[in-house]
CSV table of C-alpha atoms in Angstrom, one decimal:
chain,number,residue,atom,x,y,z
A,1,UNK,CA,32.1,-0.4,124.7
A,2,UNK,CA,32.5,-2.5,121.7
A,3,UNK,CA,35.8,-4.4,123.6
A,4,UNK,CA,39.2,-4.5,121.5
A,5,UNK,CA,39.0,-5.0,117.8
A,6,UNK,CA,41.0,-7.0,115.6
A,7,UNK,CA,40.9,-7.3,111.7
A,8,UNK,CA,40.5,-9.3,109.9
A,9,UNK,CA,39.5,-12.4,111.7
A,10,UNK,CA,40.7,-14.9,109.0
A,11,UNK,CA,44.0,-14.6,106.5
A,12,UNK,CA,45.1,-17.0,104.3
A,13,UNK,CA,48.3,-16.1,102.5
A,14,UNK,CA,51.4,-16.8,100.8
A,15,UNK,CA,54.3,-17.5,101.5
A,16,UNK,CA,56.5,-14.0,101.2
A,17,UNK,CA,53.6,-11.7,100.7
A,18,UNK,CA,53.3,-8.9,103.3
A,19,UNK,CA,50.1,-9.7,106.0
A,20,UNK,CA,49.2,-6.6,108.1
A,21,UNK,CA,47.0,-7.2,111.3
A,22,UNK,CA,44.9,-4.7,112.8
A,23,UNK,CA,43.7,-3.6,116.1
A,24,UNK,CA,41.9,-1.1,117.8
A,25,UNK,CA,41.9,-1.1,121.5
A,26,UNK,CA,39.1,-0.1,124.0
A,27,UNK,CA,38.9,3.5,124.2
A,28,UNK,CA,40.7,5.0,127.3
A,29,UNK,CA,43.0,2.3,127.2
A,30,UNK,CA,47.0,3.5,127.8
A,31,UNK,CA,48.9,0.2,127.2
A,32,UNK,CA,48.2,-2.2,123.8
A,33,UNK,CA,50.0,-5.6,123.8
A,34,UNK,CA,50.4,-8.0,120.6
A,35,UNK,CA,50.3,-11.6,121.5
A,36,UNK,CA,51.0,-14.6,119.3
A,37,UNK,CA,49.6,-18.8,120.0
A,38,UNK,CA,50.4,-21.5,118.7
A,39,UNK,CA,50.2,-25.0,119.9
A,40,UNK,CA,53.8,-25.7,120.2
A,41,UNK,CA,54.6,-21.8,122.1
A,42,UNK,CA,51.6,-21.5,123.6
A,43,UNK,CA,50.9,-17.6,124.6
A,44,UNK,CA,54.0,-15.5,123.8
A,45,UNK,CA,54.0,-11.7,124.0
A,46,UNK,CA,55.6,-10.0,121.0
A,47,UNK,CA,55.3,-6.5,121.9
A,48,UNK,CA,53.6,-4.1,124.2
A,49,UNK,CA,52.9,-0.1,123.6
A,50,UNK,CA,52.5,2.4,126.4
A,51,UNK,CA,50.9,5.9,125.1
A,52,UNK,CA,51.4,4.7,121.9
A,53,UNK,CA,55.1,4.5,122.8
A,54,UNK,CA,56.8,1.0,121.8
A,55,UNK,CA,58.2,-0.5,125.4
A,56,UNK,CA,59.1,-4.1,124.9
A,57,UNK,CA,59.6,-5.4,121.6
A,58,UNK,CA,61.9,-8.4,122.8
A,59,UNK,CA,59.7,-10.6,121.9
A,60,UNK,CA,59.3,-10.2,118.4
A,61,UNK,CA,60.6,-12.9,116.4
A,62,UNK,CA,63.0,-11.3,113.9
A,63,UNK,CA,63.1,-8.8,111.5
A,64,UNK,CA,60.2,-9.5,109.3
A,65,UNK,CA,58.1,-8.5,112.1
A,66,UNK,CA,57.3,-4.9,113.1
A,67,UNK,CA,54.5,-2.9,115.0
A,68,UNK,CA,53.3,0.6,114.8
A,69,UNK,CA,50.9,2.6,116.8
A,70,UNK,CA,50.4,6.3,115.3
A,71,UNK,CA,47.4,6.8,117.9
A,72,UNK,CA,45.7,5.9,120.8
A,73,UNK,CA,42.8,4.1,118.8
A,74,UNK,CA,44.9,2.3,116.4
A,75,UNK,CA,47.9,-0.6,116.0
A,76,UNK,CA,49.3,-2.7,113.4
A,77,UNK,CA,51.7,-5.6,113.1
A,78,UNK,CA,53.2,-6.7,109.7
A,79,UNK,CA,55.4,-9.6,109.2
A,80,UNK,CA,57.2,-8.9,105.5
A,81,UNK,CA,57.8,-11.5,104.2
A,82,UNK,CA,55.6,-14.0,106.1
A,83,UNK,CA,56.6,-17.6,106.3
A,84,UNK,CA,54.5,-20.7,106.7
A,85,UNK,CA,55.9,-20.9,110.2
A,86,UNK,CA,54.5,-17.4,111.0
A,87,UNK,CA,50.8,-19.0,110.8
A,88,UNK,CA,49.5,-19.1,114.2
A,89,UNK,CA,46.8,-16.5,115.9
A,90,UNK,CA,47.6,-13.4,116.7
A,91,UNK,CA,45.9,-11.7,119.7
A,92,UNK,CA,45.7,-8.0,120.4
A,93,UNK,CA,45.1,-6.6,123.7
A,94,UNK,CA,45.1,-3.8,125.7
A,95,UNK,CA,44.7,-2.8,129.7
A,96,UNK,CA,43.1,0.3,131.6
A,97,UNK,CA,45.8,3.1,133.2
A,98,UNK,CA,45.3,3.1,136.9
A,99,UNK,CA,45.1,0.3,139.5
A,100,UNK,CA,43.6,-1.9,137.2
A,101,UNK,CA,46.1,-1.5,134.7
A,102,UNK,CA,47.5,-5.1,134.5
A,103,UNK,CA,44.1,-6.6,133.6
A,104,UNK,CA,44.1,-7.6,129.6
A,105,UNK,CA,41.3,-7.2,127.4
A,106,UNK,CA,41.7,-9.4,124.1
A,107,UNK,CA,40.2,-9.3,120.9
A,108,UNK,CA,39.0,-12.2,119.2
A,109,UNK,CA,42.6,-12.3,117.6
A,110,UNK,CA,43.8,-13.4,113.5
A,111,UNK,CA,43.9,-16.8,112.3
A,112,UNK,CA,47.1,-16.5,109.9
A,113,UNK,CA,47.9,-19.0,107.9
A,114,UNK,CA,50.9,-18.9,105.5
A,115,UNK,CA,50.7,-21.2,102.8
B,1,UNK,CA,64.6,-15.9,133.0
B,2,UNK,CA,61.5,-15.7,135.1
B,3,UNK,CA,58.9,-17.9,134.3
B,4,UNK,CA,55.3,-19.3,135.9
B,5,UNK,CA,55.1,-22.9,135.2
B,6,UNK,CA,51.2,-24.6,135.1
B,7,UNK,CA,50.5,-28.0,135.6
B,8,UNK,CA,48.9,-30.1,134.5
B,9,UNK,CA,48.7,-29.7,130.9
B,10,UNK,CA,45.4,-31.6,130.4
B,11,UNK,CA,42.6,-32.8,132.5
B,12,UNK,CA,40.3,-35.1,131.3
B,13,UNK,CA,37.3,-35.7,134.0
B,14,UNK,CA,33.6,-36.4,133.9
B,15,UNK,CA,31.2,-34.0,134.5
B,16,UNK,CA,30.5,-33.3,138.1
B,17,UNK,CA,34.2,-34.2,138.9
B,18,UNK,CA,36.2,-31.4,140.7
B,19,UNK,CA,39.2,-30.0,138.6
B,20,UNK,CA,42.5,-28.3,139.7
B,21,UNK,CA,45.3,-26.5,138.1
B,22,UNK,CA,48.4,-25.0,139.9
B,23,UNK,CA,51.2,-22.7,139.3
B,24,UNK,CA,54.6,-21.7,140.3
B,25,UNK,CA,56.4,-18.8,140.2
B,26,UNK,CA,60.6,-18.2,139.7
B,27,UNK,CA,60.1,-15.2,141.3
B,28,UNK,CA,57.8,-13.1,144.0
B,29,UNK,CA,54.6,-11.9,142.0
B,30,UNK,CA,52.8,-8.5,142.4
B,31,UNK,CA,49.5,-10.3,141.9
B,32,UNK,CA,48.5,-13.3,139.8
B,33,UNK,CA,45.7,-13.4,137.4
B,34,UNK,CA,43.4,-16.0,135.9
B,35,UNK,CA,42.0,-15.6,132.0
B,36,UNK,CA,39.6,-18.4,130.6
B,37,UNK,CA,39.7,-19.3,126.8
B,38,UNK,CA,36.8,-21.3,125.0
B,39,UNK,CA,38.3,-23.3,122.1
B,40,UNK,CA,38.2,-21.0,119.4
B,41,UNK,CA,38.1,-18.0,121.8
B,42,UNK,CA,40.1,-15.6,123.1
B,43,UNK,CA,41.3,-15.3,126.7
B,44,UNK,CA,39.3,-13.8,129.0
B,45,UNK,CA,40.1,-12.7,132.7
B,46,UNK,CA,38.2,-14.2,135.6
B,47,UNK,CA,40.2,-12.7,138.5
B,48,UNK,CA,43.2,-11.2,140.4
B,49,UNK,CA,44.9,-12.5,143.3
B,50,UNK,CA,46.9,-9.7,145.1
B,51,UNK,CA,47.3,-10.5,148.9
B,52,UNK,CA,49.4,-13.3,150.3
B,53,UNK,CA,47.6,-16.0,151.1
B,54,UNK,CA,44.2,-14.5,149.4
B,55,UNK,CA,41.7,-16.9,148.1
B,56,UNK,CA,38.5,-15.9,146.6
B,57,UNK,CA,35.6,-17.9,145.4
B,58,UNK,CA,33.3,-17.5,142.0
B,59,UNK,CA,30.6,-20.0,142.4
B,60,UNK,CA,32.4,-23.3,142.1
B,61,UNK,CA,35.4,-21.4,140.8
B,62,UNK,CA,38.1,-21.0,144.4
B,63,UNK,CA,41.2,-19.4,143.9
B,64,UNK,CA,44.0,-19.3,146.1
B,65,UNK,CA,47.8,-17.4,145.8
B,66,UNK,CA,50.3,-18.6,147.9
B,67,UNK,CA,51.9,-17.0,151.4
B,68,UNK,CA,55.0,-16.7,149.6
B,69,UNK,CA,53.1,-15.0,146.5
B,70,UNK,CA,54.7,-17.7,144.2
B,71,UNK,CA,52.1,-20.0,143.8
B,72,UNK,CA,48.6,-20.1,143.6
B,73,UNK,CA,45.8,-22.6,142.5
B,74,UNK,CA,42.4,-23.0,140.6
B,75,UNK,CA,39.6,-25.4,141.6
B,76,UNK,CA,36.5,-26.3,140.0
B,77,UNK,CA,34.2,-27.9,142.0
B,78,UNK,CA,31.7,-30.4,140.0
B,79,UNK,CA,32.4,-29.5,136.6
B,80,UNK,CA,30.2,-28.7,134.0
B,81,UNK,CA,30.4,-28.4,130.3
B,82,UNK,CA,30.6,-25.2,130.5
B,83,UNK,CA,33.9,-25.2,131.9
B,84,UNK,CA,35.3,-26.4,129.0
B,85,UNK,CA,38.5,-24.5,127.8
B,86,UNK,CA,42.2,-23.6,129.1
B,87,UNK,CA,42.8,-22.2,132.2
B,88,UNK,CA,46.0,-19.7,132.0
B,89,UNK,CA,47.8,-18.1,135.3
B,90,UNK,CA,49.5,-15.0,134.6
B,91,UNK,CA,52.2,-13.5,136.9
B,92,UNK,CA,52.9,-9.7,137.4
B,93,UNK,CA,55.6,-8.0,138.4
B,94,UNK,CA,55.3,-4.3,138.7
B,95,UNK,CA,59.2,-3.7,138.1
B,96,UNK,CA,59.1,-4.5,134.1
B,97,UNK,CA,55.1,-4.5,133.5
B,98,UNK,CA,55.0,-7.8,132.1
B,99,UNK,CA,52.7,-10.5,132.5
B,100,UNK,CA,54.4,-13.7,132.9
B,101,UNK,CA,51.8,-16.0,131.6
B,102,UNK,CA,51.6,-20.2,132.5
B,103,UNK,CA,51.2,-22.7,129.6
B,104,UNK,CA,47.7,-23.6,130.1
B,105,UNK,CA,45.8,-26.3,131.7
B,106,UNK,CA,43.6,-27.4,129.0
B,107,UNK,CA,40.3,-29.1,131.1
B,108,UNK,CA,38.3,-31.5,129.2
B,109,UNK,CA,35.1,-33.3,129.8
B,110,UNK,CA,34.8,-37.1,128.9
B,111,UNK,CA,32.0,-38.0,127.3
């Protein structure tokens, strides 16, 4: 399996233009979960999907952020308008159903950066 | 809110030192996990920790989670460069499917 997928690696970008992030999780995977990291945060959990279903979105910064998942193989996040403060990297993950369903598999995640 | 605090934050130490890194739980975990990220990588899991009072060995990697499923350590025994990166805990509780993840122990080797 090619592991999850996240594109594109690198954006640079403006401030107040729309950036959308893109992931593809491992095939067979139920649960997808978008991270952020930054060096003053560390590691926070914006939002996690179950079956494509939108479970936990409390950790989404504000409004300019939102996340979609219309299938099992496919997620985006988009932050509209992005702000310098947005730039961080953004990690996509997602976990197997069953016993082993806590364990995350990350991409190699999005450098933002908001100019 | 709950929360799984990591100590230290850095460790410097020479190569073929040992290296440790410990966390603490609020709350009583489901299991723990441990994840592994290069610098410029992405994390990546190395184990979970399920029973009280488990510990379980990788090469020099040992692993341990607490009686009280609360806490739980990593040690590195005689570090290599390899074993450069941060070291995150994670917490799980089944009741809201969240991990709960520590801040990172960042391990560095002096020069």
């Amino acid at each position: 399996d090619a592991g999850v997928i996240q594109s594109p690696r690198h954006e640079v970008t403006e401030m107040g233009q729309e950036v959308t992030l893109r992931c593809k999780p491992i095939s067979g995977h139920d649960y997808l979960f978008w991270y952020r990291q930054t060096m003053m945060r560390g590691l926070e959990l914006l939002i996690y999907f179950n079956n494509n279903v939108p479970i936990d979105d409390s950790g989404m910064p504000e409004d300019r952020f939102s996340a979609k998942m219309p299938n099992a193989s496919f997620s985006t996040l988009k932050i509209q308008p992005s702000e310098p403060r947005d730039s961080a990297v953004y990690f996509c993950a997602s976990s197997l159903p069953g016993q082993a369903k806590n364990i995350q598999y990350f991409g190699a995640g999005t450098r933002l950066s908001v100019l | 809110g709950q929360q799984v605090m990591q100590i230290p934050q850095y460790q410097h130490v020479q190569e073929g030192e040992d290296f440790t890194t410990y966390c603490n739980s609020s709350t009583t975990l489901s299991n723990i996990q441990w994840y592994k990220q290069r610098p410029g990588g992405h994390p990546v899991f190395l184990i979970q920790l399920v029973k009280s009072g488990e510990v379980k060995k990788q090469k020099r990697l040992t692993f341990q989670f607490g009686e009280a499923k609360k806490n739980s350590s990593l040690h590195i025994t005689a570090t290599q460069t390899t074993d450069v990166g941060t070291y995150f805990c994670a917490g799980f509780k089944v009741s809201n499917y969240q991990l709960i993840w520590g801040a990172g122990t960042k391990l560095i080797i002096k020069p």
